[in-house]
PDB file of C-alpha atoms in Angstrom:
ATOM      1  CA  MET A   1      22.687 -12.661  21.666  1.00  0.00           C
ATOM      2  CA  ILE A   2      19.061 -13.794  21.550  1.00  0.00           C
ATOM      3  CA  ASP A   3      19.769 -15.520  18.242  1.00  0.00           C
ATOM      4  CA  ASP A   4      22.579 -17.446  19.964  1.00  0.00           C
ATOM      5  CA  VAL A   5      20.095 -18.823  22.477  1.00  0.00           C
ATOM      6  CA  GLN A   6      17.654 -19.795  19.722  1.00  0.00           C
ATOM      7  CA  ASP A   7      20.380 -21.543  17.730  1.00  0.00           C
ATOM      8  CA  GLN A   8      21.425 -23.777  20.621  1.00  0.00           C
ATOM      9  CA  GLU A   9      20.300 -27.379  20.540  1.00  0.00           C
ATOM     10  CA  HIS A  10      17.379 -28.247  22.794  1.00  0.00           C
ATOM     11  CA  THR A  11      16.711 -31.489  24.534  1.00  0.00           C
ATOM     12  CA  PRO A  12      13.174 -32.925  24.312  1.00  0.00           C
ATOM     13  CA  ASP A  13      12.531 -31.930  27.936  1.00  0.00           C
ATOM     14  CA  GLU A  14      13.458 -28.296  27.245  1.00  0.00           C
ATOM     15  CA  ASP A  15      11.103 -28.092  24.272  1.00  0.00           C
ATOM     16  CA  GLN A  16       8.185 -29.031  26.502  1.00  0.00           C
ATOM     17  CA  LEU A  17       8.809 -26.223  29.017  1.00  0.00           C
ATOM     18  CA  ASP A  18       6.241 -23.456  28.949  1.00  0.00           C
ATOM     19  CA  ALA A  19       7.484 -20.218  27.485  1.00  0.00           C
ATOM     20  CA  ALA A  20       6.990 -17.059  29.498  1.00  0.00           C
ATOM     21  CA  ASP A  21       3.828 -15.550  28.047  1.00  0.00           C
ATOM     22  CA  PHE A  22       4.098 -11.842  28.707  1.00  0.00           C
ATOM     23  CA  ASP A  23       0.952 -11.134  26.704  1.00  0.00           C
ATOM     24  CA  ALA A  24      -1.160 -13.333  28.977  1.00  0.00           C
ATOM     25  CA  PHE A  25       0.548 -12.079  32.130  1.00  0.00           C
ATOM     26  CA  PHE A  26       0.114  -8.410  31.244  1.00  0.00           C
ATOM     27  CA  ALA A  27      -3.518  -8.960  30.202  1.00  0.00           C
ATOM     28  CA  GLU A  28      -4.260 -10.535  33.598  1.00  0.00           C
ATOM     29  CA  GLU A  29      -2.371  -7.823  35.424  1.00  0.00           C
ATOM     30  CA  ILE A  30      -4.170  -5.018  33.580  1.00  0.00           C
ATOM     31  CA  ALA A  31      -7.524  -6.502  34.528  1.00  0.00           C
ATOM     32  CA  THR A  32      -6.659  -6.174  38.237  1.00  0.00           C
ATOM     33  CA  ARG A  33      -5.310  -2.623  38.160  1.00  0.00           C
ATOM     34  CA  PRO A  34      -7.780   0.192  38.795  1.00  0.00           C
ATOM     35  CA  ARG A  35      -8.358   2.769  36.090  1.00  0.00           C
ATOM     36  CA  GLU A  36      -9.121   6.232  37.361  1.00  0.00           C
ATOM     37  CA  ARG A  37     -11.553   8.629  35.734  1.00  0.00           C
ATOM     38  CA  LEU A  38     -11.419  12.394  35.573  1.00  0.00           C
ATOM     39  CA  THR A  39     -13.767  14.981  34.162  1.00  0.00           C
ATOM     40  CA  LEU A  40     -12.658  18.068  32.285  1.00  0.00           C
ATOM     41  CA  PHE A  41     -14.958  20.514  30.522  1.00  0.00           C
ATOM     42  CA  GLY A  42     -17.886  18.135  30.951  1.00  0.00           C
ATOM     43  CA  LYS A  43     -16.177  15.147  29.348  1.00  0.00           C
ATOM     44  CA  SER A  44     -15.048  12.059  31.242  1.00  0.00           C
ATOM     45  CA  TYR A  45     -11.621  10.556  30.555  1.00  0.00           C
ATOM     46  CA  VAL A  46     -10.330   7.174  31.709  1.00  0.00           C
ATOM     47  CA  LEU A  47      -6.655   7.155  32.560  1.00  0.00           C
ATOM     48  CA  PRO A  48      -4.561   4.162  31.502  1.00  0.00           C
ATOM     49  CA  GLU A  49      -3.880   1.460  34.090  1.00  0.00           C
ATOM     50  CA  SER A  50      -0.170   2.332  34.016  1.00  0.00           C
ATOM     51  CA  LEU A  51       1.937   5.114  32.577  1.00  0.00           C
ATOM     52  CA  PRO A  52       2.709   4.334  28.925  1.00  0.00           C
ATOM     53  CA  ILE A  53       6.415   4.319  28.128  1.00  0.00           C
ATOM     54  CA  MET A  54       5.752   6.635  25.180  1.00  0.00           C
ATOM     55  CA  PHE A  55       4.390   9.232  27.608  1.00  0.00           C
ATOM     56  CA  THR A  56       7.510   8.993  29.746  1.00  0.00           C
ATOM     57  CA  LEU A  57       9.796   9.233  26.714  1.00  0.00           C
ATOM     58  CA  GLN A  58       7.866  12.149  25.199  1.00  0.00           C
ATOM     59  CA  MET A  59       7.770  13.965  28.546  1.00  0.00           C
ATOM     60  CA  THR A  60      11.554  13.779  28.768  1.00  0.00           C
ATOM     61  CA  ARG A  61      11.954  14.982  25.185  1.00  0.00           C
ATOM     62  CA  VAL A  62       9.515  17.885  25.352  1.00  0.00           C
ATOM     63  CA  GLN A  63       9.657  19.006  28.978  1.00  0.00           C
ATOM     64  CA  ASP A  64      10.987  22.449  28.017  1.00  0.00           C
ATOM     65  CA  SER A  65       9.214  22.717  24.679  1.00  0.00           C
ATOM     66  CA  GLN A  66       6.695  25.442  23.987  1.00  0.00           C
ATOM     67  CA  ASP A  67       5.642  23.833  20.697  1.00  0.00           C
ATOM     68  CA  PRO A  68       1.888  23.087  20.810  1.00  0.00           C
ATOM     69  CA  ASP A  69       2.427  20.044  18.567  1.00  0.00           C
ATOM     70  CA  ASP A  70       4.752  18.493  21.180  1.00  0.00           C
ATOM     71  CA  VAL A  71       2.191  19.092  23.906  1.00  0.00           C
ATOM     72  CA  ALA A  72      -0.620  17.730  21.719  1.00  0.00           C
ATOM     73  CA  ARG A  73       1.318  14.506  21.047  1.00  0.00           C
ATOM     74  CA  LEU A  74       2.005  14.077  24.744  1.00  0.00           C
ATOM     75  CA  LEU A  75      -1.634  14.577  25.711  1.00  0.00           C
ATOM     76  CA  ALA A  76      -2.855  12.266  22.951  1.00  0.00           C
ATOM     77  CA  ILE A  77      -1.014   9.382  24.615  1.00  0.00           C
ATOM     78  CA  LEU A  78      -3.136   9.707  27.762  1.00  0.00           C
ATOM     79  CA  PHE A  79      -6.364  11.342  26.614  1.00  0.00           C
ATOM     80  CA  GLY A  80      -6.742  10.786  22.869  1.00  0.00           C
ATOM     81  CA  SER A  81      -6.086  12.956  19.854  1.00  0.00           C
ATOM     82  CA  ASP A  82      -7.165  16.574  19.506  1.00  0.00           C
ATOM     83  CA  VAL A  83      -7.746  17.111  23.227  1.00  0.00           C
ATOM     84  CA  LEU A  84      -5.360  20.059  23.352  1.00  0.00           C
ATOM     85  CA  THR A  85      -7.367  21.928  20.734  1.00  0.00           C
ATOM     86  CA  THR A  86     -10.639  21.086  22.465  1.00  0.00           C
ATOM     87  CA  TRP A  87      -9.358  22.090  25.889  1.00  0.00           C
ATOM     88  CA  ALA A  88      -7.777  25.288  24.550  1.00  0.00           C
ATOM     89  CA  GLU A  89     -11.107  26.231  22.984  1.00  0.00           C
ATOM     90  CA  HIS A  90     -12.669  25.813  26.427  1.00  0.00           C
ATOM     91  CA  GLY A  91     -10.078  28.158  27.943  1.00  0.00           C
ATOM     92  CA  LEU A  92      -7.580  25.756  29.538  1.00  0.00           C
ATOM     93  CA  THR A  93      -4.655  27.702  30.986  1.00  0.00           C
ATOM     94  CA  ASP A  94      -1.027  26.633  31.148  1.00  0.00           C
ATOM     95  CA  ARG A  95      -1.341  26.297  34.938  1.00  0.00           C
ATOM     96  CA  GLN A  96      -4.408  24.084  34.610  1.00  0.00           C
ATOM     97  CA  LEU A  97      -2.588  21.935  32.064  1.00  0.00           C
ATOM     98  CA  GLY A  98       0.379  21.582  34.413  1.00  0.00           C
ATOM     99  CA  VAL A  99      -1.864  20.599  37.315  1.00  0.00           C
ATOM    100  CA  LEU A 100      -3.691  18.109  35.083  1.00  0.00           C
ATOM    101  CA  LEU A 101      -0.426  16.461  33.998  1.00  0.00           C
ATOM    102  CA  ILE A 102       0.936  16.226  37.548  1.00  0.00           C
ATOM    103  CA  TYR A 103      -2.344  14.802  38.834  1.00  0.00           C
ATOM    104  CA  SER A 104      -2.717  12.347  35.952  1.00  0.00           C
ATOM    105  CA  ALA A 105       0.833  10.991  36.104  1.00  0.00           C
ATOM    106  CA  ALA A 106       0.711  10.542  39.892  1.00  0.00           C
ATOM    107  CA  THR A 107      -2.746   8.952  39.765  1.00  0.00           C
ATOM    108  CA  ILE A 108      -1.739   6.519  37.045  1.00  0.00           C
ATOM    109  CA  ARG A 109       1.364   5.489  38.991  1.00  0.00           C
ATOM    110  CA  ARG A 110      -0.479   5.150  42.309  1.00  0.00           C
ATOM    111  CA  PRO A 111      -4.251   5.598  42.202  1.00  0.00           C
ATOM    112  CA  GLY A 112      -5.508   7.749  45.045  1.00  0.00           C
ATOM    113  CA  SER A 113      -2.043   9.038  45.897  1.00  0.00           C
ATOM    114  CA  ILE A 114      -2.713  12.689  45.114  1.00  0.00           C
ATOM    115  CA  THR A 115      -5.520  15.207  45.296  1.00  0.00           C
ATOM    116  CA  LEU A 116      -6.167  17.978  42.815  1.00  0.00           C
ATOM    117  CA  ALA A 117      -5.239  20.513  45.505  1.00  0.00           C
ATOM    118  CA  ARG A 118      -1.891  18.779  46.097  1.00  0.00           C
ATOM    119  CA  ALA A 119      -1.225  18.620  42.348  1.00  0.00           C
ATOM    120  CA  ALA A 120      -1.823  22.389  42.227  1.00  0.00           C
ATOM    121  CA  GLU A 121       0.588  22.923  45.134  1.00  0.00           C
ATOM    122  CA  LEU A 122       3.244  20.831  43.401  1.00  0.00           C
ATOM    123  CA  TYR A 123       2.753  22.776  40.186  1.00  0.00           C
ATOM    124  CA  ASP A 124       3.092  26.091  42.020  1.00  0.00           C
ATOM    125  CA  GLU A 125       6.252  24.881  43.784  1.00  0.00           C
ATOM    126  CA  GLN A 126       7.702  23.738  40.473  1.00  0.00           C
ATOM    127  CA  GLU A 127       6.943  27.083  38.852  1.00  0.00           C
ATOM    128  CA  ALA A 128       8.399  29.014  41.804  1.00  0.00           C
ATOM    129  CA  GLY A 129      11.616  27.031  41.375  1.00  0.00           C
ATOM    130  CA  LYS A 130      11.767  28.054  37.728  1.00  0.00           C
ATOM    131  CA  ALA A 131      11.496  31.754  38.533  1.00  0.00           C
ATOM    132  CA  ALA A 132      14.644  33.571  37.579  1.00  0.00           C
ATOM    133  CA  GLY A 133      16.710  34.896  40.420  1.00  0.00           C
ATOM    134  CA  PRO A 134      17.235  38.626  40.693  1.00  0.00           C
ATOM    135  CA  ASN A 135      19.627  40.105  38.179  1.00  0.00           C
ATOM    136  CA  ARG A 136      23.000  41.496  39.208  1.00  0.00           C
ATOM    137  CA  ALA A 137      21.777  45.096  39.521  1.00  0.00           C
ATOM    138  CA  THR A 138      18.910  44.026  41.786  1.00  0.00           C
ATOM    139  CA  ARG A 139      21.223  41.937  43.996  1.00  0.00           C
ATOM    140  CA  ARG A 140      23.680  44.835  44.295  1.00  0.00           C
ATOM    141  CA  ALA A 141      20.897  47.239  45.179  1.00  0.00           C
ATOM    142  CA  LYS A 142      19.812  44.912  48.002  1.00  0.00           C
ATOM    143  CA  THR A 143      23.344  44.427  49.353  1.00  0.00           C
ATOM    144  CA  GLY A 144      24.441  48.015  48.942  1.00  0.00           C
ATOM    145  CA  LYS A 145      27.314  47.181  46.598  1.00  0.00           C
ATOM    146  CA  LYS A 146      27.789  49.672  43.843  1.00  0.00           C
ATOM    147  CA  LYS A 147      28.740  49.034  40.262  1.00  0.00           C
ATOM    148  CA  ARG A 148      32.266  50.120  39.395  1.00  0.00           C
ATOM    149  CA  SER A 149      32.353  53.048  37.099  1.00  0.00           C
ATOM    150  CA  GLY A 150      34.944  53.771  34.499  1.00  0.00           C
ATOM    151  CA  GLY A 151      37.956  51.761  33.526  1.00  0.00           C
ATOM    152  CA  ARG A 152      40.850  50.471  35.544  1.00  0.00           C
ATOM    153  CA  SER A 153      43.570  52.837  36.562  1.00  0.00           C
TER     154      SER A 153
END
């Protein structure tokens, strides 16, 4: 479809119109957007001015993954390569990582929109929602229903 537009004949007036220069526009826009800093294990990190599409795509792909390589690739998009290894060596926990990701994503989208305490609350709420409900035996014990014994008559 784009090729069809390029193949159409242009009048001299159309050829003199300015093309939309996304490179220039985005460069100007980036310069006006604040970039937040955070410190972890004594090192300062500068978050990107907006959430990279690769982060969003990777997050969707690996949200349930337990593979450290998936997590490392995701973190590298925001913080640089090998941060997972470095942070793990400093004792980063899975909860701390979750809080860091929630805080970072929210801060990149809207600087100043979230505190670390709120990111921790959101992480805890998310984890509570993932907790498995009681199994059938536990539910029956609470309601007083008993398991049928034996076969049908």
